[in-house]
mmCIF file of C-alpha atoms and ligand atoms in Angstrom:
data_model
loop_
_atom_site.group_PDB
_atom_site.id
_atom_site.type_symbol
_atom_site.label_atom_id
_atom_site.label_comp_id
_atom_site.label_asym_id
_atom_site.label_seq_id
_atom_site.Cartn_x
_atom_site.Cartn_y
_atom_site.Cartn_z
ATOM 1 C CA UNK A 1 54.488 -21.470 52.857
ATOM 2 C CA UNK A 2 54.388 -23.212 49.282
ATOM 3 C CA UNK A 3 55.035 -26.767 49.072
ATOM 4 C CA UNK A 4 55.906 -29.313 45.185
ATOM 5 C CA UNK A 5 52.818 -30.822 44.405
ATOM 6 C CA UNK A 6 51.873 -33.402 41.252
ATOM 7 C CA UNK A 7 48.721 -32.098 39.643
ATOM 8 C CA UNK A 8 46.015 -33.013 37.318
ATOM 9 C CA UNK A 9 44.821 -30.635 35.158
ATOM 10 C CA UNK A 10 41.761 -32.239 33.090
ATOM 11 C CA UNK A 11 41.368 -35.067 30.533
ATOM 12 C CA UNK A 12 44.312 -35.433 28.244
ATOM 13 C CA UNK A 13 46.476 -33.116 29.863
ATOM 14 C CA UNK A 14 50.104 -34.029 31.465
ATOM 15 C CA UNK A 15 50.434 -33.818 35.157
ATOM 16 C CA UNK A 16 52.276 -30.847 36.142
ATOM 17 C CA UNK A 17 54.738 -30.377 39.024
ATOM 18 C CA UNK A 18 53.759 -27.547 40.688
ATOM 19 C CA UNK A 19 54.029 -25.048 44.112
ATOM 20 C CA UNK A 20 51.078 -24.450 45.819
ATOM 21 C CA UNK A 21 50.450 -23.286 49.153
ATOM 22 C CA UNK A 22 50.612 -25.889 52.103
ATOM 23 C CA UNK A 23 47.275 -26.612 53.577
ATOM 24 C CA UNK A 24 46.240 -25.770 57.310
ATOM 25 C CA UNK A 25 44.142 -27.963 59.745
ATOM 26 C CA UNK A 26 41.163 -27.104 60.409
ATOM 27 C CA UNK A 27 39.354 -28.111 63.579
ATOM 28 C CA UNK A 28 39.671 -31.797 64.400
ATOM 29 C CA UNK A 29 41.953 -31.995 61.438
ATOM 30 C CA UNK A 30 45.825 -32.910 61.110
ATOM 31 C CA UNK A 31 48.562 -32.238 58.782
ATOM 32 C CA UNK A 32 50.699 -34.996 57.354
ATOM 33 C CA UNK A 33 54.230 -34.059 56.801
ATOM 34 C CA UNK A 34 54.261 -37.112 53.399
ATOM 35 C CA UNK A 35 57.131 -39.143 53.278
ATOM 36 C CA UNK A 36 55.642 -42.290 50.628
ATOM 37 C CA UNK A 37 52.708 -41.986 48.113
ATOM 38 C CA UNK A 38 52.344 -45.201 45.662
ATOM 39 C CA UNK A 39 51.277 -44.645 42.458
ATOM 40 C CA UNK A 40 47.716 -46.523 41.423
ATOM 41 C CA UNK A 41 46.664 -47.570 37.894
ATOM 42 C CA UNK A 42 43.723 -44.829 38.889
ATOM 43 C CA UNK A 43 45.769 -42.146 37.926
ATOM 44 C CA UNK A 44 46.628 -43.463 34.263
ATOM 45 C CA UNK A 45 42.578 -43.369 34.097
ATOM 46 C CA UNK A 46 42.578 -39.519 34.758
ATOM 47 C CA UNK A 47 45.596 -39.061 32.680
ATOM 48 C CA UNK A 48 43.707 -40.684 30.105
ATOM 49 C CA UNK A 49 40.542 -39.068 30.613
ATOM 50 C CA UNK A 50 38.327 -42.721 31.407
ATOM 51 C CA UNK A 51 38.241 -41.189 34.513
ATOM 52 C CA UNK A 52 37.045 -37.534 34.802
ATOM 53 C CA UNK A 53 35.470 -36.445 38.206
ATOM 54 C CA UNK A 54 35.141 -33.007 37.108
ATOM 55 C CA UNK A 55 37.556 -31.823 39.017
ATOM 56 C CA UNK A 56 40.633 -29.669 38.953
ATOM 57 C CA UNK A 57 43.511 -28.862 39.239
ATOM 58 C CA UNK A 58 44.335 -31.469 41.464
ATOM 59 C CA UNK A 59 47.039 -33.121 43.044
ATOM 60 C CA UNK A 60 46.783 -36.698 42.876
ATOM 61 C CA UNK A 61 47.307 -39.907 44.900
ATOM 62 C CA UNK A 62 45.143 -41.954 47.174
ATOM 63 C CA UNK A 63 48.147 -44.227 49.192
ATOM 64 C CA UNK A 64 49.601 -41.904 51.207
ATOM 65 C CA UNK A 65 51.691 -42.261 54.420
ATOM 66 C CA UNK A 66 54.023 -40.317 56.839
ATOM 67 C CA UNK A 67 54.455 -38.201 59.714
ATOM 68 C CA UNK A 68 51.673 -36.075 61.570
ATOM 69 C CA UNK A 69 53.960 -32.565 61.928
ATOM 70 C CA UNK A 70 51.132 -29.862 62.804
ATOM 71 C CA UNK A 71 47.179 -30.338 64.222
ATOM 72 C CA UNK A 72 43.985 -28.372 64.011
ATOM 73 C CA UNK A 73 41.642 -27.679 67.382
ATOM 74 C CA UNK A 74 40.337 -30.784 69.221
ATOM 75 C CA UNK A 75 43.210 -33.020 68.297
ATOM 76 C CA UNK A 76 45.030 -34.354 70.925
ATOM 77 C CA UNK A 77 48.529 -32.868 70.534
ATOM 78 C CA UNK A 78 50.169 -36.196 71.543
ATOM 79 C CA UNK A 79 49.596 -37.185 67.901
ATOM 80 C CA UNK A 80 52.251 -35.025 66.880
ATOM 81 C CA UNK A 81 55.410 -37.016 65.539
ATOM 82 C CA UNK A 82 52.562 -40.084 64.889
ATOM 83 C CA UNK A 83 53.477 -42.110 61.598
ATOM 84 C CA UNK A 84 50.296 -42.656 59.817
ATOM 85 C CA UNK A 85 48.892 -44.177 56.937
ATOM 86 C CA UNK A 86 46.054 -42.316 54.913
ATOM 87 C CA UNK A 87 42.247 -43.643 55.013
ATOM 88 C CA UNK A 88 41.680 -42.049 51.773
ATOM 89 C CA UNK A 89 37.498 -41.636 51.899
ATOM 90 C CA UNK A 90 35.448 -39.273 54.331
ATOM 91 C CA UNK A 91 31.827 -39.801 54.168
ATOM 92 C CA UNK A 92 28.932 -37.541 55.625
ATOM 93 C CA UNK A 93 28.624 -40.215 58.433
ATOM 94 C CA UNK A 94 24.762 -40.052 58.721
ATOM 95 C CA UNK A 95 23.892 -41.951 54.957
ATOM 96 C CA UNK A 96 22.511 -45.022 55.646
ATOM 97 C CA UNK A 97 26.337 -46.539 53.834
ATOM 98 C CA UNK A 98 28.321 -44.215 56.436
ATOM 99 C CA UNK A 99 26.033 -45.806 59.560
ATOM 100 C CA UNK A 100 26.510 -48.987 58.103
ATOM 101 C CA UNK A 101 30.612 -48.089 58.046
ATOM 102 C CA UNK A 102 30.843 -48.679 54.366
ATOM 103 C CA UNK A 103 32.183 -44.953 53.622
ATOM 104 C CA UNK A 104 33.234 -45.812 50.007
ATOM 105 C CA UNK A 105 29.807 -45.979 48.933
ATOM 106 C CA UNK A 106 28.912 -42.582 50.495
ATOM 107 C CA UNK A 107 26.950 -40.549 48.521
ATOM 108 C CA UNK A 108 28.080 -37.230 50.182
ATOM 109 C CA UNK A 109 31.374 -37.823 50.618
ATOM 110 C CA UNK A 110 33.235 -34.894 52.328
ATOM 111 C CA UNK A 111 37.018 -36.055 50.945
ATOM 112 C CA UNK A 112 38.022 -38.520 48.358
ATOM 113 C CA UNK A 113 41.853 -37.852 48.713
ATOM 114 C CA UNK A 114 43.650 -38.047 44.986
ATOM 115 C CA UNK A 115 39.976 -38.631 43.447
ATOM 116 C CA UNK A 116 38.444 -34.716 43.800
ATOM 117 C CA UNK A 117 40.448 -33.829 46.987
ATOM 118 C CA UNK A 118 43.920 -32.934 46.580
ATOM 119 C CA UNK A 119 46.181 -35.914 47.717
ATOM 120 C CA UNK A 120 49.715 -37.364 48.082
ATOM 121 C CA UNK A 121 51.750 -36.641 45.138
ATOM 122 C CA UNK A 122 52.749 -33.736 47.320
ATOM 123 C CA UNK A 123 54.946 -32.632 50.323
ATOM 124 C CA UNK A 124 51.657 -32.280 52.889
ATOM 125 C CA UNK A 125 48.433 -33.198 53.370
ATOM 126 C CA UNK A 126 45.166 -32.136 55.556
ATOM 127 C CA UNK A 127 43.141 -34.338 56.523
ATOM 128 C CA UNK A 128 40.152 -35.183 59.481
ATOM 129 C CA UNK A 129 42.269 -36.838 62.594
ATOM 130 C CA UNK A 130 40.038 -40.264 62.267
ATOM 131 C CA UNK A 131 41.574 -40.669 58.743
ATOM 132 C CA UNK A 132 44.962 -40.742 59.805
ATOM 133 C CA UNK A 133 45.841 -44.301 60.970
ATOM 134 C CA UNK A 134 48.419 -44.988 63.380
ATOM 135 C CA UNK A 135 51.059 -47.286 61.445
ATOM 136 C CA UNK A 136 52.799 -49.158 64.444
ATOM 137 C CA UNK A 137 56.598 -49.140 64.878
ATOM 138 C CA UNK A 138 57.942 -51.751 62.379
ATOM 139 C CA UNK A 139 56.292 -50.681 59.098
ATOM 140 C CA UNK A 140 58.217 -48.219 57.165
ATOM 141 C CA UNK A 141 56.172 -45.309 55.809
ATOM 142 C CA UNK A 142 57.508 -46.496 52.421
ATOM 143 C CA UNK A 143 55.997 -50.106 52.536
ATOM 144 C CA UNK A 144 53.099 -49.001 53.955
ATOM 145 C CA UNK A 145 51.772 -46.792 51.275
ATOM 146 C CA UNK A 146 50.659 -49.659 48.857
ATOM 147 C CA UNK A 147 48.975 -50.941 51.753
ATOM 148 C CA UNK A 148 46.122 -47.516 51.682
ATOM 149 C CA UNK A 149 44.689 -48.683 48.250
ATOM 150 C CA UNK A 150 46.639 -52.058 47.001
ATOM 151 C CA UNK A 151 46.235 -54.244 50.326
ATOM 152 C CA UNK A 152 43.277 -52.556 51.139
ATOM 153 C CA UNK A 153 41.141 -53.272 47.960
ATOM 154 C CA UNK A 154 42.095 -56.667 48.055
ATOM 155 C CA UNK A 155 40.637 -57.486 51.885
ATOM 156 C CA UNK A 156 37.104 -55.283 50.499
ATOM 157 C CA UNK A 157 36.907 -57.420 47.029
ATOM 158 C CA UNK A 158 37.594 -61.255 48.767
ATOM 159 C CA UNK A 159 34.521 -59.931 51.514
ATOM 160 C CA UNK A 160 32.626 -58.850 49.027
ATOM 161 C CA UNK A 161 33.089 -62.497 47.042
ATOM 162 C CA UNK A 162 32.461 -64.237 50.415
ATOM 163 C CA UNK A 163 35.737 -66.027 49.692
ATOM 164 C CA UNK A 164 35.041 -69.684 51.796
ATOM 165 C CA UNK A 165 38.594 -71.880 52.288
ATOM 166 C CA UNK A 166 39.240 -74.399 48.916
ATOM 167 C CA UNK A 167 37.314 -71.870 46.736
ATOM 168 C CA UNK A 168 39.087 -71.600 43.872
ATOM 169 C CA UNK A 169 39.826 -68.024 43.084
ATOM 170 C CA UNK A 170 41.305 -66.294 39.768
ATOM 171 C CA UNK A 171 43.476 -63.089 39.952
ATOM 172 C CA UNK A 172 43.045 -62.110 36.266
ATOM 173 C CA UNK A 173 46.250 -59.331 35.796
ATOM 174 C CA UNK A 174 49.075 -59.534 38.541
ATOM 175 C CA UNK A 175 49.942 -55.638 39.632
ATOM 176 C CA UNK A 176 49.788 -54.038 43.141
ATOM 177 C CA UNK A 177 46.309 -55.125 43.627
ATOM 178 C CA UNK A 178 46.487 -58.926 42.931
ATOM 179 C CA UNK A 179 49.632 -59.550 45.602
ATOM 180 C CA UNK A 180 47.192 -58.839 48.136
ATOM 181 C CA UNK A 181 44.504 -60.857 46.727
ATOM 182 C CA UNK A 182 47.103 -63.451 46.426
ATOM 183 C CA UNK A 183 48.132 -63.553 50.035
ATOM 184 C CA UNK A 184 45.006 -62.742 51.763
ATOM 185 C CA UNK A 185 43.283 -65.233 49.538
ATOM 186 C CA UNK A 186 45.799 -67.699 50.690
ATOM 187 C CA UNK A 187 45.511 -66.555 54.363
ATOM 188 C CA UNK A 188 42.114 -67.467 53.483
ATOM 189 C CA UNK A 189 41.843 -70.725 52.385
ATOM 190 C CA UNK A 190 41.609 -70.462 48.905
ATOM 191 C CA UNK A 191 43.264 -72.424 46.111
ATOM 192 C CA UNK A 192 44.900 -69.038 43.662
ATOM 193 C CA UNK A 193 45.502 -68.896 40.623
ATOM 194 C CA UNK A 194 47.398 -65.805 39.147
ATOM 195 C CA UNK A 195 47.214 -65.172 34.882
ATOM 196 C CA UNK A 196 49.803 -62.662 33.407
ATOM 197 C CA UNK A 197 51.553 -61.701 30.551
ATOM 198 C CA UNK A 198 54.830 -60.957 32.721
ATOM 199 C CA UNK A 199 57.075 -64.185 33.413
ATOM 200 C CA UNK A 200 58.311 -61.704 36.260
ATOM 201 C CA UNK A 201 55.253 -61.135 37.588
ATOM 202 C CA UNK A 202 53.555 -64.723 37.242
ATOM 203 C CA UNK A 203 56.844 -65.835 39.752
ATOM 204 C CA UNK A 204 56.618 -62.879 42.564
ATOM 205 C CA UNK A 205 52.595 -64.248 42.450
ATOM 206 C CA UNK A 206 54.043 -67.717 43.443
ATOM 207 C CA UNK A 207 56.557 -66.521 45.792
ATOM 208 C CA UNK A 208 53.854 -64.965 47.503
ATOM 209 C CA UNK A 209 51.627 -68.115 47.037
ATOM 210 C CA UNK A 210 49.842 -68.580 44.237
ATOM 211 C CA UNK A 211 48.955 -72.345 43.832
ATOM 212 C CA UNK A 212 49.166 -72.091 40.034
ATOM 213 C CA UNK A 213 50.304 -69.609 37.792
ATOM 214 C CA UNK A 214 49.376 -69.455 34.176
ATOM 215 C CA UNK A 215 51.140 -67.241 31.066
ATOM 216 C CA UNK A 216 48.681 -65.701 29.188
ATOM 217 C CA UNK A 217 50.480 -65.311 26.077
ATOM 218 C CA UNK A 218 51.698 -68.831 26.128
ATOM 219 C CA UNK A 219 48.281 -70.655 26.090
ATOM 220 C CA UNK A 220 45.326 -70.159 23.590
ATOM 221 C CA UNK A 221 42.477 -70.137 26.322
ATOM 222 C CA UNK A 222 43.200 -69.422 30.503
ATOM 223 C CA UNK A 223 39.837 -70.605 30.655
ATOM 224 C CA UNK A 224 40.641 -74.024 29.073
ATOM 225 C CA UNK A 225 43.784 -74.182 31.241
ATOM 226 C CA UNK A 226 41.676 -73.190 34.415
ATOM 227 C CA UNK A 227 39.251 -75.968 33.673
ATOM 228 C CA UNK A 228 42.356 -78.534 33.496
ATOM 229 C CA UNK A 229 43.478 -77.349 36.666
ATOM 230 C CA UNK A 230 40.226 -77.560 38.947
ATOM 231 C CA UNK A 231 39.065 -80.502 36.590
ATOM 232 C CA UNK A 232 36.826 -79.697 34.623
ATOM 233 C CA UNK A 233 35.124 -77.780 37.972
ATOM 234 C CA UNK A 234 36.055 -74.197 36.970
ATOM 235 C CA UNK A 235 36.280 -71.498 39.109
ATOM 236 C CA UNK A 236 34.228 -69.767 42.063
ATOM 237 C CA UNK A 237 35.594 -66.183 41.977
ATOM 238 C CA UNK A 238 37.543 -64.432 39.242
ATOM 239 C CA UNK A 239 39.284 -61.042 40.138
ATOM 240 C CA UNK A 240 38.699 -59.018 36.810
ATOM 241 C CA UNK A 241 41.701 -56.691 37.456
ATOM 242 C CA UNK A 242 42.843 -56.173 33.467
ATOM 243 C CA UNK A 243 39.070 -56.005 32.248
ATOM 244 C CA UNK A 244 39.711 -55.351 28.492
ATOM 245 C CA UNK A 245 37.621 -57.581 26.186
ATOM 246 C CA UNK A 246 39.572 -60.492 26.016
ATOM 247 C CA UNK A 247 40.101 -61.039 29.702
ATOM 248 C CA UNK A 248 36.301 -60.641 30.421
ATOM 249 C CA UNK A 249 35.377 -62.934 27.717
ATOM 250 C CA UNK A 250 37.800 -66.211 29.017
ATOM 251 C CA UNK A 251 36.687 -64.929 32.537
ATOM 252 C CA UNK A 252 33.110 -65.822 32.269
ATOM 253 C CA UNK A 253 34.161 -69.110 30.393
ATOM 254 C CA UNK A 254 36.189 -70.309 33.288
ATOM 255 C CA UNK A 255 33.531 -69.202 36.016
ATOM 256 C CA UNK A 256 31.584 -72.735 38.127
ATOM 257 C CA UNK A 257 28.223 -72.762 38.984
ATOM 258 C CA UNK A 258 27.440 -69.778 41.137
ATOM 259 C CA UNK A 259 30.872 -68.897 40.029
ATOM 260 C CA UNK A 260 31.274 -64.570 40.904
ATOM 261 C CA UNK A 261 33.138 -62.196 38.394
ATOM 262 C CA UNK A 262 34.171 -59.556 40.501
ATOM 263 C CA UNK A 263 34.953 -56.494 38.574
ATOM 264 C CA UNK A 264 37.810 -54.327 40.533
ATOM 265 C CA UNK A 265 39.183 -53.088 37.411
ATOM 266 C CA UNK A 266 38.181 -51.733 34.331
ATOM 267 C CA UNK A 267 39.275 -50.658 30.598
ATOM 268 C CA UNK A 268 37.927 -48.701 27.510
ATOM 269 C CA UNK A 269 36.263 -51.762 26.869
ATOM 270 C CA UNK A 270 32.611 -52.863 27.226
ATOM 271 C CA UNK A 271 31.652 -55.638 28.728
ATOM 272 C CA UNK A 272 28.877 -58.237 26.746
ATOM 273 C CA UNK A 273 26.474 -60.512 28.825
ATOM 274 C CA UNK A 274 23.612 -62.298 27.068
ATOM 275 C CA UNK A 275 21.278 -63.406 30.475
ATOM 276 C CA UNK A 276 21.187 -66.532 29.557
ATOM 277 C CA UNK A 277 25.095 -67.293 30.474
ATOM 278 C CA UNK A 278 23.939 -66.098 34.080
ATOM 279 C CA UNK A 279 20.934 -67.784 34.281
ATOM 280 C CA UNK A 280 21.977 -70.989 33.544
ATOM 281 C CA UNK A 281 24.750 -71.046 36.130
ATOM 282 C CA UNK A 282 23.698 -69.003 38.843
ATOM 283 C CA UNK A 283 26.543 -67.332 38.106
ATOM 284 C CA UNK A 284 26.657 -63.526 39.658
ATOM 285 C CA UNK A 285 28.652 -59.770 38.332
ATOM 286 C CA UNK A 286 29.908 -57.482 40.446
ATOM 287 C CA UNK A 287 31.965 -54.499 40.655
ATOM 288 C CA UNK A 288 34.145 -53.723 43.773
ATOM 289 C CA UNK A 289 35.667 -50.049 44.899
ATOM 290 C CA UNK A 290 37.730 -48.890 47.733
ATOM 291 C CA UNK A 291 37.324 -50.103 50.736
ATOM 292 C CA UNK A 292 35.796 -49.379 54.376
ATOM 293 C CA UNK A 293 38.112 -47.818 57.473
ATOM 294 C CA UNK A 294 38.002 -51.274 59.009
ATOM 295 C CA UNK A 295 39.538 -52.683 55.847
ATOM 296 C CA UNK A 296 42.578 -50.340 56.239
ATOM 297 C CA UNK A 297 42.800 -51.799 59.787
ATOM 298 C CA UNK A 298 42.838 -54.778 59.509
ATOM 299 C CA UNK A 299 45.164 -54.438 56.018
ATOM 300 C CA UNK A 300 47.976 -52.615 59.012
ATOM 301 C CA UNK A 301 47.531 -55.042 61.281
ATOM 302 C CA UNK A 302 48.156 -58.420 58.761
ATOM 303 C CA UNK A 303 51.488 -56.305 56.910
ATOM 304 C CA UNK A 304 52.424 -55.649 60.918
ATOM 305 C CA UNK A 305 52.061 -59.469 61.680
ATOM 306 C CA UNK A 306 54.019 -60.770 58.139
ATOM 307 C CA UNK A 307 51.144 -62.095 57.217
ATOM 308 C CA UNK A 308 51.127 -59.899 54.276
ATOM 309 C CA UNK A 309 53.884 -58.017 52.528
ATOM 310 C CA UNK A 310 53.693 -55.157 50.469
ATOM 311 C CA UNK A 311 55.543 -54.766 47.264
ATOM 312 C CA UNK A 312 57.465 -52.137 46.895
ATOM 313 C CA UNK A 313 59.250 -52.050 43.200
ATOM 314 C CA UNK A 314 61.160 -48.666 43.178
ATOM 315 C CA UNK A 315 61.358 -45.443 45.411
ATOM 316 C CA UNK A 316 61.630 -41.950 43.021
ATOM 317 C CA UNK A 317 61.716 -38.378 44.347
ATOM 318 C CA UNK A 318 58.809 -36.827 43.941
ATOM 319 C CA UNK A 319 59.905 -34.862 41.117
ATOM 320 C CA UNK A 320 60.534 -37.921 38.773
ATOM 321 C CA UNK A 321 56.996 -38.543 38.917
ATOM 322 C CA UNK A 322 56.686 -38.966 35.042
ATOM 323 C CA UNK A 323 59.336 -42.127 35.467
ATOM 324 C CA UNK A 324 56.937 -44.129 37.540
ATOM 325 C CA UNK A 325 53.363 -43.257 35.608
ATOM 326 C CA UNK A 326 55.423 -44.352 32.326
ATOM 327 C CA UNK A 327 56.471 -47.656 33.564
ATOM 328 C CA UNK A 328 52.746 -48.334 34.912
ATOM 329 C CA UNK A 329 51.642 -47.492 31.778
ATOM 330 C CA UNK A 330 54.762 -50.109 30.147
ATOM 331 C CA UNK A 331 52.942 -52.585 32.762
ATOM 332 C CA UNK A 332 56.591 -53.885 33.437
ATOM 333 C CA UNK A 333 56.542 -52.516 37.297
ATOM 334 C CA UNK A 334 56.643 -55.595 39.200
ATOM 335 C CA UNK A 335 54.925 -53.948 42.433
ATOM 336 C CA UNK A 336 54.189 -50.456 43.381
ATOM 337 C CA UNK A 337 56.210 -47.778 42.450
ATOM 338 C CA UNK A 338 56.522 -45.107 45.456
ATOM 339 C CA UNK A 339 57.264 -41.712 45.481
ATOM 340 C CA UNK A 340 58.973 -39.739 47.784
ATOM 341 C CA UNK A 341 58.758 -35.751 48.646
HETATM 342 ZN ZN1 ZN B 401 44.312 -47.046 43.937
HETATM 343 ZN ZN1 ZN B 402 27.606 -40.997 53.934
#
């Protein structure tokens, strides 16, 4: 049985819409019939090479969600017709990260779905029954999708910042990514602050809560303005989600004392420190990836309660894949663009 799949064929090269053969479940596997896969900023960094695991082809996408059809041996056969949402990582589970239940920083991981496993730009998917999340009744496969990577990134990058209520946080670049950080940060206590280039953009983040939202093209320095706004305090976390030179260089300008830059994306661009600008401040860098299986959890169970909504900017068949990776790459999608076999 062949099945359409998106794939990635090295560094430089178009994605292709191919057929290949439709996987089988192994032993204490399942297969996902797909019916949503968002599209992530990741996959402009394989188109454009930045990103090169060394494999492929490939099919790519890591937010994947839809309807277990088929299982392997030693799955319960009562999860057949389950709607599911993708935990995209499979570690060894003995590391001391996988005992520890931090699976993104495995350093044997099994899968990596849409990374250097094939993943959801496609009609099915295999994967290990655990990783297949149980979406309950009112979340629609399609809004649920953005939840496996966008909401899900968010919840692991605020615990990673120890986000405390009345912190003021920065979400530096509004996309899929920084709604969540919005909300959650707001569910959290935190006063939020959203920069963009996008009028669009800066009012979905204050729809969805942002105390403050600031234009980036209509002010000289965000750090300046950022420094009016908490006066003259600055902030205590900045979400680096743009990360080219200019954003990193007003984001350590606008960070408090033991201020955090928290790196969750990145760029072409380096990134300049003299130790001094640390030392002085206390102030800390970090980087933040994935997230764990409890993340994705609890990410289901705050969309579930309307805590948290997902942002869902345009459905495309599968086949019109090219539509959706050319607006990311535009920047003009205000949410996540979701594709659908
Ligand atoms: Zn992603
Ligand atoms: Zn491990």
């Amino acid at each position: 049985m062949l099945m359409k799949a998106i794939r990635y064929h090295g560094p430089n090269q178009p994605f292709r819409l191919e057929e290949i053969s439709v996987p089988e479940p192994g032993p204490g596997e399942v297969r996902i019939k797909i019916q949503a896969a968002g599209m992530c900023h990741t996959e402009l960094h394989f188109a454009s090479g930045l990103l090169n695991l060394g494999v492929a082809p490939l099919t790519m996408g890591h937010e994947i969600s839809g309807v277990i059809e088929s299982v392997g041996d030693n799955v319960n056969k009562a999860r057949i017709g389950e709607r599911v949402l993708v935990y995209y990582y499979a570690g060894c589970g003995t590391c001391e990260w996988c005992r520890k239940g931090e699976e993104n920083l495995c350093s044997h991981l099994r899968h990596e779905y849409g990374f250097f496993n094939d993943g959801g730009y496609a009609e099915y998917i295999v994967v290990p029954a655990r990783n297949a999340v149980t979406l309950p009744e009112d979340i629609s496969t399609e809004e649920a999708a953005p939840i496996g990577c966008g909401v899900t990134t968010a919840i692991h990058a605020l615990n990673l910042a120890n986000i405390k209520p009345n912190d003021t946080i920065v979400v530096y670049g509004v996309g899929a990514v920084a709604f969540g950080l919005i909300q959650i940060g707001k569910l959290r206590g935190a006063n939020v602050v959203g920069i963009s280039r996008t009028p669009e953009k800066l009012e979905l983040a204050s729809e969805l809560g942002a105390d403050h939202t600031i234009n980036a093209n209509e002010v000289e320095s965000t750090a300046n303005v950022i420094r009016e706004i908490t006066n003259g305090r600055g902030a205590d976390v900045v979400f680096e989600l743009v990360a080219v030179k200019e954003t990193i260089e007003q984001s350590k300008q606008m960070l408090t004392k033991r201020g955090r830059l928290v790196f969750v994306g990145y760029s072409e661009d380096q990134f300049n420190i003299h130790p001094i600008e640390l030392v002085i401040n206390e102030v800390s860098v970090m980087g933040s990836v994935g997230n764990t299986l409890e993340e994705l959890q609890e990410a289901v169970r705050l969309v579930a309660q309307n805590k948290v909504r997902t942002i869902v900017a345009q459905v495309l068949p599968l086949d019109r894949w090219a539509e959706g990776l050319e607006a990311l790459q535009q920047g003009n999608v205000k949410g996540r663009v979701v594709l659908k076999p």
